[in-house]
Short mmCIF file of C-alpha atoms in Angstrom, two decimals:
data_model
loop_
_atom_site.label_atom_id
_atom_site.label_comp_id
_atom_site.label_asym_id
_atom_site.label_seq_id
_atom_site.Cartn_x
_atom_site.Cartn_y
_atom_site.Cartn_z
CA MET A 1 390.19 -40.80 -48.11
CA PHE A 2 393.21 -40.17 -45.92
CA LYS A 3 394.31 -37.11 -44.09
CA SER A 4 397.77 -35.88 -45.03
CA LYS A 5 400.25 -36.33 -42.17
CA GLU A 6 403.74 -35.06 -41.48
CA LEU A 7 406.19 -37.84 -42.27
CA LYS A 8 407.76 -38.14 -38.85
CA SER A 9 407.21 -40.09 -35.68
CA GLN A 10 404.23 -38.72 -33.84
CA LYS A 11 402.18 -40.03 -30.99
CA ARG A 12 398.74 -41.26 -32.07
CA THR A 13 395.71 -39.57 -30.65
CA PRO A 14 394.18 -42.14 -28.27
CA THR A 15 390.81 -43.30 -29.53
CA ALA A 16 389.28 -43.07 -26.08
CA SER A 17 390.15 -39.41 -25.57
CA VAL A 18 387.73 -37.83 -27.99
CA GLY A 19 384.13 -37.13 -27.06
CA ALA A 20 381.08 -38.16 -29.05
CA SER A 21 377.39 -37.58 -28.61
CA THR A 22 376.55 -41.30 -28.91
CA ALA A 23 379.30 -42.61 -26.62
CA PRO A 24 381.32 -39.96 -24.76
CA GLY A 25 384.97 -41.02 -24.69
CA TYR A 26 384.37 -43.71 -27.32
CA PRO A 27 383.69 -42.01 -30.67
CA HIS A 28 384.36 -45.24 -32.58
CA ARG A 29 383.57 -48.86 -31.90
CA LEU A 30 387.03 -49.70 -33.24
CA ASN A 31 389.65 -49.14 -30.57
CA PHE A 32 393.45 -49.20 -30.35
CA TYR A 33 393.18 -49.39 -26.53
CA ASP A 34 395.75 -46.62 -26.05
CA LEU A 35 394.45 -45.67 -22.61
CA PRO A 36 393.40 -47.93 -19.73
CA PRO A 37 389.79 -47.80 -18.52
CA LEU A 38 389.49 -45.01 -15.95
CA PHE A 39 386.19 -45.90 -14.34
CA GLU A 40 385.12 -47.94 -11.34
CA VAL A 41 383.82 -51.46 -11.85
CA THR A 42 382.61 -54.25 -9.61
CA LEU A 43 384.66 -57.41 -9.29
CA GLU A 44 381.82 -59.26 -11.02
CA ASP A 45 381.93 -56.95 -14.05
CA PHE A 46 385.73 -57.19 -14.04
CA GLU A 47 385.51 -60.97 -14.39
CA GLU A 48 382.50 -61.23 -16.69
CA SER A 49 383.82 -58.75 -19.25
CA ALA A 50 387.07 -60.72 -19.48
CA ILE A 51 385.35 -64.11 -19.73
CA ASP A 52 383.03 -62.98 -22.52
CA ARG A 53 385.96 -61.63 -24.51
CA LEU A 54 388.04 -64.73 -23.84
CA ARG A 55 385.27 -66.93 -25.26
CA ILE A 56 385.80 -65.17 -28.58
CA LEU A 57 389.60 -65.16 -28.49
CA ALA A 58 389.73 -68.85 -27.56
CA GLU A 59 387.48 -69.72 -30.50
CA ILE A 60 389.68 -67.66 -32.82
CA GLU A 61 392.71 -69.68 -31.76
CA SER A 62 390.70 -72.88 -32.20
CA SER A 63 389.79 -71.73 -35.71
CA TYR A 64 393.46 -71.48 -36.61
CA ALA A 65 394.08 -74.95 -35.19
CA ARG A 66 391.14 -76.27 -37.24
CA ASN A 67 392.55 -74.71 -40.45
CA ARG A 68 389.44 -72.68 -41.10
CA SER A 69 389.47 -70.34 -44.04
CA TRP A 70 389.39 -66.60 -43.35
CA ASP A 71 385.73 -66.40 -44.37
CA GLU A 72 384.81 -69.26 -42.01
CA LEU A 73 386.82 -67.75 -39.15
CA LYS A 74 385.23 -64.37 -39.74
CA GLU A 75 381.72 -65.82 -39.77
CA VAL A 76 382.24 -67.72 -36.50
CA THR A 77 383.85 -64.72 -34.81
CA GLU A 78 381.07 -62.36 -35.86
CA LYS A 79 378.43 -64.74 -34.48
CA LEU A 80 380.24 -64.98 -31.14
CA CYS A 81 380.70 -61.21 -31.00
CA LYS A 82 376.97 -60.67 -31.47
CA LYS A 83 376.32 -63.17 -28.68
CA TYR A 84 378.93 -62.20 -26.11
CA LEU A 85 380.44 -58.83 -27.05
CA PRO A 86 378.13 -56.78 -29.29
CA LEU A 87 379.32 -53.40 -30.55
CA HIS A 88 376.79 -51.32 -32.45
CA ALA A 89 377.86 -48.70 -34.97
CA ASN A 90 377.07 -45.07 -34.27
CA ALA A 91 374.65 -45.00 -37.19
CA THR A 92 372.65 -47.99 -35.92
CA ALA A 93 372.83 -47.23 -32.20
CA LEU A 94 370.95 -43.93 -32.13
CA GLY A 95 367.65 -44.24 -30.29
CA LYS A 96 367.98 -48.00 -29.80
CA ILE A 97 370.77 -48.88 -27.41
CA ASN A 98 373.50 -47.16 -25.44
CA PRO A 99 376.80 -47.81 -27.25
CA LEU A 100 378.73 -46.35 -24.32
CA GLU A 101 378.09 -49.38 -22.12
CA GLU A 102 379.02 -51.78 -24.92
CA ARG A 103 382.29 -49.99 -25.62
CA LYS A 104 383.19 -49.65 -21.97
CA ARG A 105 382.70 -53.39 -21.54
CA ASP A 106 384.84 -54.10 -24.59
CA HIS A 107 387.53 -51.73 -23.29
CA LEU A 108 387.50 -53.26 -19.81
CA GLY A 109 387.62 -56.86 -21.02
CA HIS A 110 390.65 -56.15 -23.22
CA PHE A 111 392.65 -54.67 -20.36
CA VAL A 112 391.72 -57.41 -17.89
CA LEU A 113 393.01 -59.99 -20.36
CA ARG A 114 396.18 -57.95 -20.81
CA LEU A 115 396.84 -58.55 -17.13
CA ALA A 116 396.17 -62.27 -17.54
CA PHE A 117 398.20 -62.86 -20.69
CA CYS A 118 401.23 -60.62 -20.21
CA ARG A 119 403.01 -63.13 -17.95
CA SER A 120 405.07 -65.03 -20.49
CA GLU A 121 406.27 -64.63 -24.05
CA GLU A 122 404.10 -67.52 -25.21
CA LEU A 123 400.94 -66.08 -23.64
CA ARG A 124 401.71 -62.64 -25.07
CA ARG A 125 402.18 -64.11 -28.55
CA ARG A 126 398.88 -65.97 -28.45
CA PHE A 127 397.02 -62.95 -27.08
CA VAL A 128 398.42 -60.61 -29.72
CA THR A 129 397.56 -63.04 -32.53
CA THR A 130 393.95 -63.46 -31.44
CA GLU A 131 393.40 -59.79 -30.57
CA LYS A 132 394.78 -58.73 -33.94
CA THR A 133 392.43 -61.17 -35.63
CA LEU A 134 389.45 -59.85 -33.66
CA PHE A 135 390.42 -56.30 -34.61
CA ARG A 136 390.70 -57.28 -38.28
CA VAL A 137 387.27 -58.94 -38.25
CA ARG A 138 385.75 -55.80 -36.76
CA TYR A 139 387.67 -53.51 -39.11
CA GLU A 140 386.53 -55.38 -42.22
CA GLY A 141 382.95 -55.32 -41.00
CA GLU A 142 382.92 -51.64 -40.07
CA LEU A 143 380.79 -49.17 -42.01
CA ARG A 144 382.84 -47.27 -44.60
CA GLU A 145 382.22 -43.80 -43.17
CA GLU A 146 382.97 -44.82 -39.59
CA LYS A 147 386.06 -46.73 -40.71
CA MET A 148 387.38 -43.62 -42.47
CA GLU A 149 386.70 -41.47 -39.39
CA PHE A 150 388.54 -43.96 -37.20
CA VAL A 151 391.58 -44.20 -39.49
CA ASN A 152 391.78 -40.40 -39.83
CA SER A 153 391.63 -40.01 -36.03
CA LEU A 154 394.96 -41.84 -35.78
CA ASN A 155 398.44 -40.76 -36.81
CA PHE A 156 400.54 -43.49 -38.37
CA GLY A 157 403.14 -41.14 -39.83
CA TRP A 158 402.03 -41.61 -43.41
CA VAL A 159 401.84 -38.99 -46.17
CA LYS A 160 399.37 -38.84 -49.00
CA VAL A 161 401.20 -38.99 -52.34
CA ASP A 162 400.47 -35.78 -54.25
CA THR A 163 399.97 -35.36 -57.99
CA ASN A 164 403.57 -34.32 -58.74
CA GLU A 165 405.05 -37.30 -56.96
CA ARG A 166 402.60 -39.66 -58.64
CA SER A 167 403.69 -38.31 -62.01
CA SER A 168 407.33 -39.00 -61.15
CA PHE A 169 406.62 -42.67 -60.45
CA GLU A 170 403.64 -43.17 -62.73
CA ALA A 171 404.76 -46.49 -64.20
CA GLU A 172 405.72 -47.99 -60.85
CA LEU A 173 402.48 -46.91 -59.16
CA LYS A 174 400.41 -48.02 -62.11
CA ALA A 175 401.64 -51.57 -61.52
CA LEU A 176 400.19 -51.47 -58.00
CA GLU A 177 396.70 -50.81 -59.35
CA VAL A 178 396.40 -54.39 -60.56
CA LYS A 179 394.42 -56.22 -57.89
CA PRO A 180 396.26 -59.37 -56.71
CA PRO A 181 394.43 -62.63 -57.51
CA GLY A 182 392.08 -63.74 -54.74
CA LEU A 183 391.99 -60.34 -53.02
CA PRO A 184 388.33 -59.57 -52.17
CA ARG A 185 386.77 -56.27 -53.12
CA THR A 186 386.80 -53.89 -50.15
CA ASP A 187 385.50 -50.42 -49.33
CA GLU A 188 388.93 -48.89 -49.95
CA GLN A 189 388.70 -49.94 -53.61
CA GLU A 190 385.35 -48.27 -54.26
CA GLY A 191 384.54 -44.75 -55.40
CA PRO A 192 386.64 -41.96 -56.86
CA ARG A 193 389.37 -42.37 -54.25
CA ALA A 194 390.15 -45.92 -55.36
CA GLN A 195 393.54 -44.96 -56.85
CA GLU A 196 394.99 -42.96 -53.95
CA TYR A 197 398.40 -43.73 -52.47
CA VAL A 198 400.16 -43.05 -49.22
CA LYS A 199 403.83 -43.46 -48.42
CA VAL A 200 405.09 -44.77 -45.13
CA HIS A 201 408.39 -46.15 -43.85
CA TRP A 202 408.76 -49.68 -45.17
CA THR A 203 408.98 -51.17 -41.64
CA LYS A 204 405.31 -50.29 -41.17
CA VAL A 205 404.22 -52.75 -43.88
CA PRO A 206 406.56 -55.75 -43.74
CA ASP A 207 403.82 -58.12 -44.96
CA LEU A 208 403.21 -56.03 -48.09
CA VAL A 209 406.95 -55.78 -48.75
CA ALA A 210 407.24 -59.57 -48.51
CA LYS A 211 404.37 -59.98 -50.98
CA ARG A 212 405.79 -57.30 -53.34
CA ARG A 213 402.60 -55.29 -53.20
CA VAL A 214 404.25 -51.90 -52.61
CA PHE A 215 406.70 -49.68 -54.47
CA LEU A 216 409.89 -49.03 -52.47
CA ARG A 217 411.92 -45.86 -52.82
CA GLY A 218 414.41 -44.31 -50.41
CA GLY A 219 413.32 -46.43 -47.47
CA PHE A 220 409.65 -45.65 -47.95
CA ALA A 221 406.83 -47.85 -49.22
CA TYR A 222 404.22 -46.42 -51.57
CA VAL A 223 400.97 -48.12 -50.58
CA HIS A 224 397.79 -48.35 -52.64
CA SER A 225 394.62 -47.26 -50.81
CA ARG A 226 393.39 -50.83 -51.17
CA GLU A 227 396.23 -52.01 -48.91
CA VAL A 228 396.08 -49.37 -46.18
CA SER A 229 394.47 -51.84 -43.78
CA SER A 230 397.87 -53.60 -43.52
CA ILE A 231 399.31 -50.45 -41.97
CA VAL A 232 396.47 -50.31 -39.46
CA TYR A 233 396.85 -54.00 -38.52
CA HIS A 234 400.63 -53.70 -38.14
CA GLU A 235 400.29 -50.63 -35.93
CA PHE A 236 397.70 -52.38 -33.77
CA GLU A 237 399.94 -55.44 -33.36
CA SER A 238 403.08 -53.41 -32.64
CA ALA A 239 401.35 -51.20 -30.07
CA LEU A 240 399.81 -54.18 -28.29
CA GLN A 241 403.11 -56.06 -28.10
CA LYS A 242 404.82 -53.07 -26.48
CA ALA A 243 401.89 -52.55 -24.09
CA LEU A 244 401.96 -56.19 -22.96
CA GLU A 245 405.70 -56.05 -22.27
CA HIS A 246 405.18 -52.91 -20.21
CA THR A 247 402.29 -54.51 -18.33
CA ALA A 248 404.43 -57.55 -17.53
CA LYS A 249 406.97 -55.31 -15.80
CA MET A 250 404.23 -53.69 -13.70
CA LEU A 251 402.43 -56.92 -12.81
CA PRO A 252 404.50 -57.87 -9.71
CA ARG A 253 402.90 -54.93 -7.91
CA MET A 254 399.60 -56.84 -7.98
CA ASP A 255 400.89 -60.00 -6.34
CA GLU A 256 399.49 -59.00 -2.97
CA ASP A 257 395.95 -58.51 -4.28
CA THR A 258 394.25 -61.75 -3.23
CA ARG A 259 391.07 -60.82 -5.11
CA LEU A 260 392.56 -60.49 -8.58
CA VAL A 261 395.55 -62.84 -8.75
CA PRO A 262 393.54 -66.12 -8.60
CA LEU A 263 391.12 -64.72 -11.17
CA LEU A 264 393.93 -63.73 -13.54
CA ASN A 265 395.61 -67.11 -13.10
CA ASN A 266 392.37 -68.83 -14.11
CA LEU A 267 391.86 -66.56 -17.13
CA SER A 268 395.40 -67.23 -18.36
CA GLN A 269 394.43 -70.90 -18.86
CA GLY A 270 391.52 -69.95 -21.12
CA PHE A 271 393.31 -70.81 -24.35
CA LEU A 272 393.85 -74.38 -23.16
CA ALA A 273 390.23 -75.47 -23.55
CA GLY A 274 388.16 -72.38 -24.19
CA ILE A 275 385.66 -70.88 -21.78
CA PRO A 276 382.76 -73.20 -21.00
CA SER A 277 379.14 -72.28 -20.59
CA GLU A 278 377.44 -73.30 -17.36
CA TRP A 279 375.39 -76.48 -17.64
CA SER A 280 372.76 -76.82 -14.92
CA GLY A 281 369.88 -78.69 -16.46
CA PRO A 282 369.18 -81.92 -18.37
CA PRO A 283 369.18 -81.82 -22.16
CA LEU A 284 366.24 -84.21 -22.43
CA ALA A 285 363.30 -81.90 -21.89
CA GLY A 286 360.38 -83.89 -20.54
CA ASP A 287 362.30 -87.19 -20.53
CA GLU A 288 363.72 -88.83 -17.43
CA ILE A 289 367.20 -90.33 -17.56
CA ARG A 290 367.19 -93.66 -15.76
CA ALA A 291 370.12 -95.68 -14.51
CA ASP A 292 369.52 -98.45 -17.06
CA MET A 293 369.83 -95.92 -19.92
CA ILE A 294 373.40 -94.86 -19.13
CA ASP A 295 375.20 -97.72 -20.84
CA ASP A 296 373.44 -97.13 -24.16
CA MET A 297 373.83 -93.34 -23.88
CA ALA A 298 377.56 -93.69 -23.21
CA LYS A 299 378.04 -95.59 -26.47
CA LYS A 300 376.15 -93.03 -28.54
CA HIS A 301 376.54 -89.63 -26.91
CA PHE A 302 379.43 -89.37 -24.45
CA PRO A 303 382.77 -87.66 -25.17
CA LEU A 304 385.91 -89.78 -24.85
CA CYS A 305 386.67 -88.74 -21.27
CA MET A 306 383.28 -90.00 -20.07
CA ARG A 307 383.35 -93.07 -22.28
CA ASN A 308 386.67 -94.00 -20.74
CA LEU A 309 385.29 -93.55 -17.21
CA HIS A 310 382.23 -95.62 -18.06
CA GLU A 311 384.40 -98.37 -19.55
CA CYS A 312 386.64 -98.44 -16.47
CA LEU A 313 383.62 -98.56 -14.17
CA THR A 314 382.06 -101.40 -16.16
CA ARG A 315 385.33 -103.33 -16.25
CA ASP A 316 386.58 -102.82 -12.69
CA ARG A 317 383.26 -102.35 -10.89
CA HIS A 318 384.93 -99.41 -9.19
CA LEU A 319 386.28 -95.91 -9.75
CA LYS A 320 388.69 -93.98 -7.55
CA HIS A 321 387.60 -90.74 -5.87
CA PHE A 322 388.37 -88.24 -8.65
CA GLY A 323 386.93 -90.57 -11.27
CA ARG A 324 383.67 -90.89 -9.31
CA LEU A 325 383.59 -87.11 -8.87
CA GLN A 326 384.17 -86.33 -12.55
CA TYR A 327 381.72 -88.93 -13.83
CA GLY A 328 379.12 -88.47 -11.10
CA LEU A 329 378.79 -84.72 -11.62
CA PHE A 330 378.61 -85.24 -15.39
CA LEU A 331 375.71 -87.68 -14.97
CA LYS A 332 374.03 -85.37 -12.48
CA VAL A 333 374.05 -82.44 -14.90
CA LEU A 334 373.04 -84.77 -17.73
CA GLY A 335 369.77 -85.23 -15.83
CA LEU A 336 370.22 -88.31 -13.64
CA SER A 337 368.18 -87.84 -10.46
CA ILE A 338 369.57 -88.62 -7.02
CA ASP A 339 367.49 -91.79 -6.69
CA GLU A 340 368.59 -93.03 -10.10
CA ALA A 341 372.19 -92.05 -9.32
CA VAL A 342 372.22 -94.16 -6.15
CA LEU A 343 370.73 -97.03 -8.13
CA PHE A 344 373.30 -96.63 -10.91
CA TRP A 345 376.31 -96.54 -8.61
CA ARG A 346 375.03 -99.40 -6.46
CA LYS A 347 374.57 -101.56 -9.54
CA SER A 348 377.98 -100.55 -10.88
CA PHE A 349 379.73 -101.38 -7.57
CA SER A 350 378.33 -104.90 -7.65
CA ASN A 351 381.35 -106.52 -6.02
CA ILE A 352 380.80 -104.89 -2.59
CA THR A 353 378.13 -105.38 0.06
CA ASP A 354 375.18 -103.06 0.67
CA ASP A 355 376.61 -102.12 4.04
CA LYS A 356 379.97 -101.09 2.58
CA PHE A 357 378.29 -99.13 -0.20
CA ASN A 358 376.02 -97.24 2.20
CA LYS A 359 378.86 -96.42 4.57
CA GLU A 360 381.57 -95.45 2.09
CA TYR A 361 379.88 -94.22 -1.09
CA LYS A 362 376.23 -93.26 -0.66
CA TYR A 363 377.02 -90.19 1.43
CA ASN A 364 379.38 -88.80 -1.25
CA ILE A 365 376.75 -89.33 -3.95
CA ARG A 366 374.17 -87.41 -1.92
CA HIS A 367 376.79 -84.76 -1.10
CA SER A 368 377.45 -84.11 -4.80
CA TYR A 369 373.72 -83.48 -5.24
CA GLY A 370 373.72 -80.92 -2.43
CA LEU A 371 371.83 -83.15 0.02
CA GLU A 372 374.62 -83.55 2.59
CA GLY A 373 377.40 -81.42 4.07
CA LYS A 374 377.19 -77.76 3.15
CA ARG A 375 374.45 -78.62 0.61
CA ALA A 376 376.12 -76.89 -2.33
CA ASN A 377 374.89 -77.45 -5.87
CA TYR A 378 378.14 -78.63 -7.44
CA PRO A 379 378.48 -78.09 -11.22
CA ALA A 380 379.99 -80.64 -13.57
CA LYS A 381 383.66 -80.17 -14.43
CA SER A 382 384.44 -78.24 -17.59
CA CYS A 383 387.13 -79.24 -20.07
CA GLN A 384 389.43 -76.60 -18.61
CA GLN A 385 389.02 -77.99 -15.09
CA ILE A 386 389.55 -81.55 -16.27
CA LEU A 387 392.72 -80.53 -18.11
CA THR A 388 394.27 -78.44 -15.36
CA THR A 389 393.26 -80.00 -12.02
CA ASP A 390 393.72 -83.37 -10.33
CA LYS A 391 396.20 -84.88 -12.76
CA PRO A 392 395.56 -88.66 -12.98
CA GLY A 393 398.09 -91.08 -11.59
CA VAL A 394 398.65 -94.81 -11.94
CA GLY A 395 395.35 -96.67 -11.79
CA ASP A 396 393.26 -93.51 -12.24
CA CYS A 397 390.68 -93.21 -15.00
CA HIS A 398 389.76 -89.54 -14.75
CA GLY A 399 391.26 -86.67 -16.73
CA CYS A 400 391.28 -85.88 -20.44
CA PRO A 401 392.38 -88.77 -22.70
CA TYR A 402 393.57 -86.33 -25.37
CA ARG A 403 396.04 -84.87 -22.89
CA HIS A 404 396.77 -87.68 -20.44
CA PHE A 405 396.86 -90.77 -22.68
CA SER A 406 399.96 -91.81 -24.59
CA PRO A 407 399.61 -91.36 -28.38
CA GLU A 408 399.33 -95.12 -28.88
CA ASN A 409 396.66 -95.55 -26.20
CA LEU A 410 394.72 -92.55 -27.46
CA GLN A 411 394.57 -93.83 -31.04
CA SER A 412 393.53 -97.29 -29.86
CA SER A 413 390.86 -95.84 -27.58
CA LEU A 414 389.45 -93.61 -30.34
CA LEU A 415 389.11 -96.52 -32.75
CA THR A 416 387.64 -98.76 -30.06
CA HIS A 417 384.95 -96.28 -29.01
CA TYR A 418 384.11 -94.47 -32.25
CA SER A 419 384.82 -96.75 -35.21
CA LEU A 420 381.16 -97.79 -35.38
CA GLN A 421 380.19 -94.10 -35.57
CA GLY A 422 382.32 -93.41 -38.62
CA LEU A 423 385.79 -92.64 -37.27
CA GLY A 424 388.49 -94.44 -39.24
CA THR A 425 392.26 -94.71 -39.29
CA THR A 426 392.48 -91.98 -41.93
CA ASP A 427 390.99 -89.49 -39.44
CA LEU A 428 393.61 -90.19 -36.81
CA HIS A 429 396.38 -88.16 -38.45
CA GLU A 430 394.42 -84.92 -38.25
CA ILE A 431 393.25 -85.61 -34.70
CA MET A 432 396.72 -86.54 -33.46
CA ARG A 433 398.22 -83.43 -35.07
CA THR A 434 395.94 -81.16 -33.05
CA VAL A 435 396.70 -83.17 -29.91
CA LYS A 436 400.44 -82.79 -30.52
CA ASP A 437 399.97 -79.02 -30.84
CA GLY A 438 398.14 -78.92 -27.50
CA HIS A 439 394.69 -78.17 -28.89
CA TYR A 440 392.92 -80.95 -26.99
CA HIS A 441 389.40 -79.51 -27.22
CA VAL A 442 389.87 -79.02 -30.95
CA ALA A 443 390.67 -82.73 -31.31
CA CYS A 444 387.53 -83.57 -29.32
CA THR A 445 385.49 -81.23 -31.51
CA ARG A 446 386.78 -82.91 -34.66
CA VAL A 447 385.80 -86.31 -33.26
CA PHE A 448 382.31 -84.93 -32.61
CA GLU A 449 382.05 -83.71 -36.22
CA ILE A 450 383.20 -87.05 -37.66
CA THR A 451 380.95 -89.19 -35.47
CA HIS A 452 377.89 -87.02 -36.12
CA ALA A 453 378.35 -86.63 -39.88
CA SER A 454 375.38 -88.95 -40.45
CA LYS A 455 373.23 -86.43 -38.58
CA GLY A 456 374.20 -83.58 -40.87
CA VAL A 457 377.25 -82.21 -39.03
CA LYS A 458 379.97 -81.03 -41.40
CA LYS A 459 383.62 -80.25 -40.83
CA GLY A 460 383.85 -76.83 -39.23
CA ASP A 461 380.37 -76.95 -37.70
CA GLY A 462 381.65 -77.94 -34.27
CA ILE A 463 378.83 -78.43 -31.79
CA GLY A 464 376.82 -75.65 -33.40
CA ASP A 465 377.58 -72.28 -35.03
CA GLY A 466 381.19 -73.41 -35.40
CA GLU A 467 381.90 -73.45 -31.66
CA SER A 468 384.39 -75.91 -30.18
CA VAL A 469 383.70 -78.33 -27.36
CA THR A 470 384.46 -76.74 -23.98
CA HIS A 471 382.42 -78.96 -21.66
CA PRO A 472 381.64 -82.71 -21.62
CA ASN A 473 377.95 -82.00 -20.97
CA GLN A 474 377.93 -79.62 -23.91
CA TYR A 475 379.15 -82.49 -26.11
CA ALA A 476 376.55 -84.95 -24.78
CA ALA A 477 373.69 -82.44 -24.85
CA ARG A 478 374.32 -81.55 -28.49
CA SER A 479 374.65 -85.22 -29.46
CA ILE A 480 371.32 -86.05 -27.82
CA GLU A 481 369.71 -83.02 -29.45
CA LEU A 482 370.89 -84.07 -32.90
CA GLU A 483 369.48 -87.57 -32.42
CA LYS A 484 366.12 -86.15 -31.37
CA GLU A 485 366.04 -83.81 -34.38
CA GLN A 486 366.80 -86.71 -36.73
CA SER A 487 364.12 -88.84 -35.09
CA GLN A 488 361.51 -86.07 -35.40
CA GLU A 489 362.39 -85.53 -39.07
CA GLY A 490 361.95 -89.25 -39.68
CA THR A 491 358.56 -89.19 -38.00
CA VAL A 492 357.40 -86.24 -40.11
CA MET A 493 358.53 -87.93 -43.33
CA ALA A 494 356.70 -91.14 -42.34
CA VAL A 495 353.47 -89.20 -41.70
CA ASP A 496 353.77 -87.34 -45.02
#
C-alpha cells in the first residue's frame, strides 16, 4: 500500500505541482496546500471562495462546542461541503464536471483564510483545528485508490517494514494487529495489505504514542497500516502551523492594500457567529405580515435578541436609534411592508404626537425601506454584525443578549421568554457553558432546539441539516416554517 521511502528528512512533493488529465496542477482532490495559488482572480472570487469555506469551518467549530460525536460532525460537514465547496473525485468527474475549477476554488479559499487567521496565536489555533478536521473528513471519505495515490505522492520520511525486520519483532508487531475497541473499519484494514507496517520517527505520531498503539524502538515508531492516517493528519497540522507563522510575518506588507485589509478583518471574525446567508424575502409565502401580528409572532418565533427589543418597545413605548435600526430591518426582511411598518411603529410610539412621529421617525422608517435618501435596500443585521458593531450602552436594548447581558440577566431573560416553550432551569447549565466559552450563536441554536422540540427538532438538528443560527431572520423563518409544517400535517391527519 505504501511506497518505501528513505528514512531521512525530505521535502514533500507539493500536491499542486503534478499534472493530471482531469485537473492539471491538481491531480488529487485532497491537498496539503504546499504552494500558493498562482493564478489571477477577481476580488469577488477572492471573497466568495473564502466565505464559502469559512461557512464550513465555522460550523466545524460550532460542532465541537455542541459536543457532537465524530459521526455527527462528519455528516454535517459533508452536507455543507456538497452545498458550498464540492470536490468531485477523479473517477466521478470525468465527462460530468470540471474538477479543475472546484479544486482551484478550494485552493484559493484556503489561502485567503490563511491571510485572515494568521494574525494571532488564538486565530491560528482555531484555524488549524478546523482545517485539520475538514481535511480528516475529506480523507476518510476519499475513494481508496485515490487516497493511496495521494499518500504515495507525498514523502513523510517513513519506511516500509520489510520481512526480516518484521520477523525480528514478530511478537511486538503482532500485538498491534488487535484492533482497538471502538475503532471503525477503514480502507487501510481491508485486503491483503491489511497487516503492513511502516516505521517513522516517534515525533510524527504523538497521538498514537500517547494511546500506546505503536511499537517503539530506537526512537522510531512502528505503525500498523490501519493507523497511517495519524501520520498524514499530524503532517498536515504541522505544515499548516508553520505556514501560518510564516504568513503572519509577511502580512504587514499588505497593510497598505485598502481593498484586501477590510475584507480580511471581516473574515477573521467569522468564527464568532458563523457566516450568515443573505435574507431578502419573507418566509411566509403568500401570507401578508400585518402590524397586529407582530406581538404574537414575537412570543412564538423570535430569537432572544428580537424578543428583548420587542419587550423594551412594548414597555417603554420607545427604542433608541440602534435598537430601531436592528429591529426595524429584522421586521422588514421578515415580510412587514412599508405601510404596515409605519402603522406598527406609530402604534408602538403611542406616547408621542403624530406631528413628532412624522418629523422624527417616519423618514427613517421609509429610509430603511429604500424609499428615501440614497434609496438603498438595506439588509437585516446578521448575528456577526450584531455581535461586533454598535456595542450597546446604558439604556440601550440592541445587541446580542448572549454576549451583552450579565449571566444573571441572561438566565432570567431566557426563563421569562422561553419557559412556556419548554426551556427549563436544567437547560441553563449547558446554555451558559457555551456562552462562557464565547460560542454565542451555539447557545442561541441550542435554545432553538429546546423550544422547538415539540415540532420534531432534536438536539444536534440546529435550524436544519445541523446548521447553527447565524442570522435572526434565519431563526424566525425556520420557526415559522416548522409551525406551518406541523399545521399542514394536522390538517392531513384530520382529513384522513
